[in-house]
């Protein structure tokens, strides 16, 4: 997450930060010739120790070592992330508008060296349909589209008495239920620069919903981890602008509100498959689905 300060300080403080970030961006990609590689993936994190190693290992498998980038927003420490390039970013107050600017700038820089660039949060795993594409790299090499909107699935702990997720084992096997939510059907993979709204749920450029490209959002997959992470994000120094605009409200919610959400989702559980639904119509009309089984083809993806 990125930072915001009193506008009176901007002429000196943010000029230095932006100039420093741009130098770091250029240095990470300058060894490549323009558009040489098919796909880069990156994320932005702060003190992520559970999901970040899983995210990094998954995407290194998908796109190859050296093509995965982690923008570290002032973490106290990072776990080992073999195959990833770490790009440090100065930490100030949390501000989603500045975070969006930083991500857009980094995406533009990587597009000078890669055909496609994918941005995700580290609790989001993008999977190309395994029966058609062995890797995301293969998907990027074959897709005819410029900007792709994913089928967005919120993976949800489907019963209150489940044991915690064993993160070293296939996650979707342990949490095989999810809901398609248009809010999570993000446009994150593109061969052209994107201009996102804060939160990355929408962008200004046209995109195509491809039902061969799914994104699995793990925020709600494990109640214990969810509440632990929520306690951390509530404690962050959020900018006055973020609070006044309601940016990051879900990261500042109280525990009971989140538990109520999980209970409501669990009450809708059905054993029908998500792919039995009319996905395109659901997304087009902005409708959230009930909790359904995640298709078998994706359960062992990560």
CSV table of C-alpha atoms in Angstrom, one decimal:
chain,number,residue,atom,x,y,z
A,1,UNK,CA,0.0,0.0,0.0
A,2,UNK,CA,1.2,3.5,-0.7
A,3,UNK,CA,1.4,6.8,1.0
A,4,UNK,CA,-0.1,10.2,1.4
A,5,UNK,CA,1.1,13.3,3.2
A,6,UNK,CA,0.0,16.9,3.7
A,7,UNK,CA,0.0,18.6,0.3
A,8,UNK,CA,2.3,21.3,1.6
A,9,UNK,CA,5.1,18.7,1.8
A,10,UNK,CA,4.5,17.3,-1.7
A,11,UNK,CA,6.9,19.5,-3.7
A,12,UNK,CA,9.9,18.0,-2.0
A,13,UNK,CA,8.8,14.7,-0.5
A,14,UNK,CA,6.9,13.2,-3.4
A,15,UNK,CA,9.2,14.5,-6.0
A,16,UNK,CA,12.0,12.5,-4.3
A,17,UNK,CA,9.8,9.4,-3.8
A,18,UNK,CA,8.6,9.4,-7.4
A,19,UNK,CA,12.0,10.0,-8.8
A,20,UNK,CA,13.5,7.3,-6.6
A,21,UNK,CA,10.7,4.8,-7.5
A,22,UNK,CA,11.2,5.5,-11.2
A,23,UNK,CA,15.0,4.9,-10.9
A,24,UNK,CA,14.3,1.5,-9.2
A,25,UNK,CA,11.7,0.6,-11.9
A,26,UNK,CA,14.1,1.2,-14.7
A,27,UNK,CA,17.0,-0.6,-13.0
A,28,UNK,CA,14.9,-3.8,-12.6
A,29,UNK,CA,14.2,-4.2,-16.3
A,30,UNK,CA,17.0,-2.5,-18.2
A,31,UNK,CA,19.0,-5.7,-18.7
A,32,UNK,CA,16.2,-7.0,-21.1
A,33,UNK,CA,15.7,-5.9,-24.7
A,34,UNK,CA,12.4,-4.2,-25.4
A,35,UNK,CA,9.4,-6.7,-25.4
A,36,UNK,CA,11.7,-9.6,-25.2
A,37,UNK,CA,9.8,-11.7,-22.7
A,38,UNK,CA,6.2,-12.8,-22.8
A,39,UNK,CA,5.0,-12.1,-19.2
A,40,UNK,CA,6.0,-10.4,-15.9
A,41,UNK,CA,4.0,-10.6,-12.7
A,42,UNK,CA,4.2,-8.2,-9.7
A,43,UNK,CA,2.6,-7.4,-6.4
A,44,UNK,CA,2.9,-4.8,-3.7
A,45,UNK,CA,3.1,-5.9,0.0
A,46,UNK,CA,3.6,-4.9,3.6
A,47,UNK,CA,4.5,-7.5,6.2
A,48,UNK,CA,3.0,-10.4,4.3
A,49,UNK,CA,4.5,-13.6,5.7
A,50,UNK,CA,1.9,-16.3,5.2
A,51,UNK,CA,0.6,-15.9,1.6
A,52,UNK,CA,3.5,-14.1,0.0
A,53,UNK,CA,5.9,-17.1,-0.2
A,54,UNK,CA,3.1,-19.2,-1.7
A,55,UNK,CA,2.2,-16.4,-4.2
A,56,UNK,CA,5.9,-16.0,-5.1
A,57,UNK,CA,6.5,-19.8,-5.6
A,58,UNK,CA,3.3,-20.2,-7.7
A,59,UNK,CA,4.1,-17.3,-10.0
A,60,UNK,CA,7.7,-18.2,-10.4
A,61,UNK,CA,6.5,-21.7,-11.6
A,62,UNK,CA,4.1,-20.0,-14.0
A,63,UNK,CA,6.4,-17.4,-15.6
A,64,UNK,CA,9.9,-18.3,-14.6
A,65,UNK,CA,12.5,-17.0,-12.2
A,66,UNK,CA,13.5,-13.4,-12.8
A,67,UNK,CA,10.1,-12.4,-14.1
A,68,UNK,CA,8.3,-11.9,-10.8
A,69,UNK,CA,8.6,-8.6,-8.9
A,70,UNK,CA,7.7,-7.7,-5.3
A,71,UNK,CA,7.2,-4.0,-4.5
A,72,UNK,CA,8.0,-4.0,-0.8
A,73,UNK,CA,6.2,-1.1,0.9
A,74,UNK,CA,8.5,-0.8,4.0
A,75,UNK,CA,8.0,-4.3,5.5
A,76,UNK,CA,9.8,-5.0,8.8
A,77,UNK,CA,11.1,-8.2,7.1
A,78,UNK,CA,10.4,-10.4,4.1
A,79,UNK,CA,10.5,-14.2,3.9
A,80,UNK,CA,12.8,-15.8,1.4
A,81,UNK,CA,11.5,-15.3,-2.1
A,82,UNK,CA,13.7,-17.2,-4.6
A,83,UNK,CA,13.3,-16.2,-8.2
A,84,UNK,CA,11.8,-12.8,-7.3
A,85,UNK,CA,13.2,-9.3,-7.7
A,86,UNK,CA,12.5,-7.1,-4.6
A,87,UNK,CA,11.8,-3.4,-5.2
A,88,UNK,CA,11.8,-1.4,-2.0
A,89,UNK,CA,9.3,1.5,-1.7
A,90,UNK,CA,9.4,4.2,1.1
A,91,UNK,CA,6.6,3.8,3.6
A,92,UNK,CA,4.4,6.7,4.7
A,93,UNK,CA,0.7,6.8,5.6
A,94,UNK,CA,-1.5,4.3,3.7
A,95,UNK,CA,-3.2,5.9,0.7
A,96,UNK,CA,-4.9,3.9,-2.1
A,97,UNK,CA,-4.6,6.7,-4.7
A,98,UNK,CA,-0.9,6.8,-4.3
A,99,UNK,CA,-0.7,3.0,-4.3
A,100,UNK,CA,-2.6,3.0,-7.6
A,101,UNK,CA,-0.2,5.5,-9.1
A,102,UNK,CA,2.8,3.4,-8.0
A,103,UNK,CA,1.4,0.2,-9.5
A,104,UNK,CA,0.5,2.0,-12.8
A,105,UNK,CA,4.0,3.4,-13.1
A,106,UNK,CA,5.6,0.1,-12.5
A,107,UNK,CA,3.3,-1.7,-15.0
A,108,UNK,CA,4.2,0.9,-17.6
A,109,UNK,CA,7.9,0.4,-17.0
A,110,UNK,CA,7.6,-3.4,-17.3
A,111,UNK,CA,5.7,-3.1,-20.5
A,112,UNK,CA,8.8,-1.7,-22.1
A,113,UNK,CA,10.4,-5.1,-21.5
A,114,UNK,CA,7.6,-7.6,-21.6
A,115,UNK,CA,4.7,-8.2,-23.9
A,116,UNK,CA,2.2,-8.7,-21.0
A,117,UNK,CA,2.2,-7.6,-17.4
A,118,UNK,CA,0.1,-9.0,-14.6
A,119,UNK,CA,-0.5,-7.3,-11.3
A,120,UNK,CA,-2.2,-9.0,-8.3
A,121,UNK,CA,-2.4,-8.7,-4.6
A,122,UNK,CA,-0.5,-11.5,-2.9
A,123,UNK,CA,-3.8,-13.1,-1.8
A,124,UNK,CA,-4.8,-13.4,-5.4
A,125,UNK,CA,-3.8,-16.4,-7.6
A,126,UNK,CA,-4.5,-16.2,-11.3
A,127,UNK,CA,-4.9,-19.5,-13.1
A,128,UNK,CA,-5.3,-20.2,-16.8
A,129,UNK,CA,-7.5,-23.2,-17.5
A,130,UNK,CA,-5.1,-26.1,-16.9
A,131,UNK,CA,-6.7,-28.3,-19.6
A,132,UNK,CA,-5.8,-25.7,-22.3
A,133,UNK,CA,-2.7,-23.9,-20.9
A,134,UNK,CA,0.1,-25.5,-19.0
A,135,UNK,CA,1.2,-22.1,-17.6
A,136,UNK,CA,0.2,-18.4,-17.5
A,137,UNK,CA,3.2,-17.8,-19.7
A,138,UNK,CA,1.6,-20.1,-22.4
A,139,UNK,CA,-1.7,-18.3,-22.0
A,140,UNK,CA,0.0,-14.9,-22.5
A,141,UNK,CA,1.7,-16.2,-25.6
A,142,UNK,CA,-1.6,-17.5,-27.1
A,143,UNK,CA,-4.3,-15.0,-26.1
A,144,UNK,CA,-5.6,-12.7,-28.9
A,145,UNK,CA,-6.7,-10.1,-26.4
A,146,UNK,CA,-4.9,-6.9,-25.2
A,147,UNK,CA,-6.5,-6.6,-21.8
A,148,UNK,CA,-8.2,-9.5,-20.0
A,149,UNK,CA,-10.7,-9.5,-17.3
A,150,UNK,CA,-10.5,-12.6,-15.0
A,151,UNK,CA,-13.4,-14.6,-13.6
A,152,UNK,CA,-13.1,-13.5,-10.0
A,153,UNK,CA,-13.8,-16.1,-7.3
A,154,UNK,CA,-13.8,-15.2,-3.6
A,155,UNK,CA,-12.7,-18.5,-2.0
A,156,UNK,CA,-14.6,-18.8,1.3
A,157,UNK,CA,-14.2,-21.0,4.4
A,158,UNK,CA,-17.4,-22.9,3.8
A,159,UNK,CA,-18.2,-24.0,7.4
A,160,UNK,CA,-17.3,-22.4,10.7
A,161,UNK,CA,-15.8,-25.6,12.3
A,162,UNK,CA,-13.2,-26.3,9.6
A,163,UNK,CA,-9.5,-26.7,10.7
A,164,UNK,CA,-7.2,-23.9,9.6
A,165,UNK,CA,-5.7,-24.2,6.1
A,166,UNK,CA,-2.5,-26.1,5.9
A,167,UNK,CA,-0.8,-23.6,3.6
A,168,UNK,CA,1.9,-26.0,2.5
A,169,UNK,CA,-0.8,-28.3,0.9
A,170,UNK,CA,-3.1,-27.6,-2.1
A,171,UNK,CA,-5.3,-24.8,-0.8
A,172,UNK,CA,-8.4,-25.2,-3.0
A,173,UNK,CA,-8.6,-28.9,-2.1
A,174,UNK,CA,-9.1,-27.7,1.5
A,175,UNK,CA,-11.3,-24.8,0.6
A,176,UNK,CA,-13.3,-26.0,-2.5
A,177,UNK,CA,-16.1,-23.5,-2.4
A,178,UNK,CA,-16.2,-20.0,-3.8
A,179,UNK,CA,-18.5,-17.2,-5.1
A,180,UNK,CA,-18.1,-15.3,-8.3
A,181,UNK,CA,-18.3,-11.6,-7.5
A,182,UNK,CA,-18.1,-9.0,-10.3
A,183,UNK,CA,-16.1,-6.9,-7.8
A,184,UNK,CA,-13.4,-9.5,-8.0
A,185,UNK,CA,-13.5,-9.9,-11.8
A,186,UNK,CA,-10.6,-7.6,-12.2
A,187,UNK,CA,-8.7,-6.5,-15.4
A,188,UNK,CA,-5.2,-7.2,-14.2
A,189,UNK,CA,-3.4,-8.8,-17.3
A,190,UNK,CA,-2.7,-6.5,-20.1
A,191,UNK,CA,-0.3,-5.7,-23.0
A,192,UNK,CA,-1.1,-2.0,-22.8
A,193,UNK,CA,-0.9,0.5,-19.9
A,194,UNK,CA,-3.9,0.5,-17.6
A,195,UNK,CA,-5.4,3.3,-15.5
A,196,UNK,CA,-7.1,1.7,-12.6
A,197,UNK,CA,-9.5,3.1,-10.0
A,198,UNK,CA,-8.2,2.7,-6.4
A,199,UNK,CA,-8.6,-0.9,-5.4
A,200,UNK,CA,-8.0,-2.2,-8.9
A,201,UNK,CA,-11.5,-3.4,-9.4
A,202,UNK,CA,-12.1,-1.4,-12.5
A,203,UNK,CA,-10.0,0.5,-15.1
A,204,UNK,CA,-10.5,3.0,-17.9
A,205,UNK,CA,-9.4,0.7,-20.7
A,206,UNK,CA,-11.8,-1.8,-22.5
A,207,UNK,CA,-11.2,-5.5,-21.6
A,208,UNK,CA,-12.5,-8.9,-22.4
A,209,UNK,CA,-13.9,-11.3,-19.9
A,210,UNK,CA,-12.1,-14.6,-20.6
A,211,UNK,CA,-13.7,-17.7,-18.9
A,212,UNK,CA,-10.4,-19.5,-19.4
A,213,UNK,CA,-8.7,-17.1,-17.0
A,214,UNK,CA,-9.7,-17.3,-13.3
A,215,UNK,CA,-8.5,-15.4,-10.3
A,216,UNK,CA,-8.9,-17.0,-6.8
A,217,UNK,CA,-9.0,-14.5,-4.0
A,218,UNK,CA,-8.0,-16.1,-0.7
A,219,UNK,CA,-8.8,-13.3,1.8
A,220,UNK,CA,-11.8,-15.2,3.2
A,221,UNK,CA,-10.4,-18.8,2.8
A,222,UNK,CA,-9.3,-19.1,6.4
A,223,UNK,CA,-11.0,-17.4,9.3
A,224,UNK,CA,-8.0,-17.4,11.6
A,225,UNK,CA,-5.7,-15.9,9.0
A,226,UNK,CA,-8.4,-13.4,8.0
A,227,UNK,CA,-8.8,-12.0,11.5
A,228,UNK,CA,-5.1,-11.9,12.1
A,229,UNK,CA,-4.5,-9.9,8.9
A,230,UNK,CA,-7.4,-7.6,9.6
A,231,UNK,CA,-6.0,-6.7,13.0
A,232,UNK,CA,-2.8,-5.7,11.2
A,233,UNK,CA,-4.5,-3.6,8.5
A,234,UNK,CA,-6.7,-1.9,11.1
A,235,UNK,CA,-3.6,-0.8,12.9
A,236,UNK,CA,-2.0,0.9,9.9
A,237,UNK,CA,-1.7,4.7,9.6
A,238,UNK,CA,-4.3,5.4,7.0
A,239,UNK,CA,-4.2,8.8,5.3
A,240,UNK,CA,-6.9,11.4,6.0
A,241,UNK,CA,-7.8,11.2,2.3
A,242,UNK,CA,-8.2,7.4,2.3
A,243,UNK,CA,-10.5,7.6,5.3
A,244,UNK,CA,-12.6,10.5,3.9
A,245,UNK,CA,-13.1,8.7,0.6
A,246,UNK,CA,-13.8,5.3,2.2
A,247,UNK,CA,-10.8,3.7,0.5
A,248,UNK,CA,-9.7,0.6,2.4
A,249,UNK,CA,-12.8,0.3,4.5
A,250,UNK,CA,-12.8,-3.5,4.2
A,251,UNK,CA,-9.3,-3.5,5.7
A,252,UNK,CA,-10.5,-1.6,8.7
A,253,UNK,CA,-13.7,-3.6,9.4
A,254,UNK,CA,-14.4,-5.0,12.9
A,255,UNK,CA,-14.0,-8.7,13.5
A,256,UNK,CA,-17.7,-9.3,14.1
A,257,UNK,CA,-18.6,-7.6,10.7
A,258,UNK,CA,-16.3,-10.0,9.0
A,259,UNK,CA,-17.6,-13.0,10.9
A,260,UNK,CA,-21.1,-12.0,9.9
A,261,UNK,CA,-20.1,-11.9,6.3
A,262,UNK,CA,-18.6,-15.4,6.5
A,263,UNK,CA,-21.8,-16.7,8.1
A,264,UNK,CA,-24.0,-15.2,5.5
A,265,UNK,CA,-21.9,-16.7,2.7
A,266,UNK,CA,-21.8,-20.1,4.4
A,267,UNK,CA,-25.6,-20.1,4.5
A,268,UNK,CA,-25.8,-19.9,0.7
A,269,UNK,CA,-23.6,-23.0,0.1
A,270,UNK,CA,-24.6,-25.2,-2.8
A,271,UNK,CA,-22.9,-28.3,-4.2
A,272,UNK,CA,-23.4,-27.2,-7.8
A,273,UNK,CA,-20.3,-26.3,-9.8
A,274,UNK,CA,-19.5,-22.6,-10.5
A,275,UNK,CA,-19.2,-23.5,-14.2
A,276,UNK,CA,-22.8,-24.7,-14.2
A,277,UNK,CA,-23.7,-21.0,-13.9
A,278,UNK,CA,-24.0,-18.5,-16.8
A,279,UNK,CA,-20.8,-16.7,-15.8
A,280,UNK,CA,-20.7,-14.1,-18.5
A,281,UNK,CA,-24.3,-13.0,-17.8
A,282,UNK,CA,-23.7,-13.0,-14.1
A,283,UNK,CA,-20.7,-10.7,-14.5
A,284,UNK,CA,-22.4,-8.5,-17.1
A,285,UNK,CA,-25.3,-7.8,-14.7
A,286,UNK,CA,-23.1,-7.3,-11.7
A,287,UNK,CA,-24.6,-10.1,-9.7
A,288,UNK,CA,-22.8,-12.0,-6.9
A,289,UNK,CA,-23.4,-15.7,-6.9
A,290,UNK,CA,-24.0,-18.0,-3.9
A,291,UNK,CA,-21.3,-20.2,-2.6
A,292,UNK,CA,-20.7,-23.0,-5.2
A,293,UNK,CA,-18.1,-25.7,-5.7
A,294,UNK,CA,-14.9,-24.6,-7.5
A,295,UNK,CA,-14.4,-26.6,-10.7
A,296,UNK,CA,-12.4,-29.8,-10.2
A,297,UNK,CA,-10.0,-28.7,-12.9
A,298,UNK,CA,-8.6,-25.9,-10.7
A,299,UNK,CA,-8.4,-27.6,-7.4
A,300,UNK,CA,-4.7,-28.6,-7.6
A,301,UNK,CA,-3.5,-25.4,-9.3
A,302,UNK,CA,-1.8,-24.1,-6.2
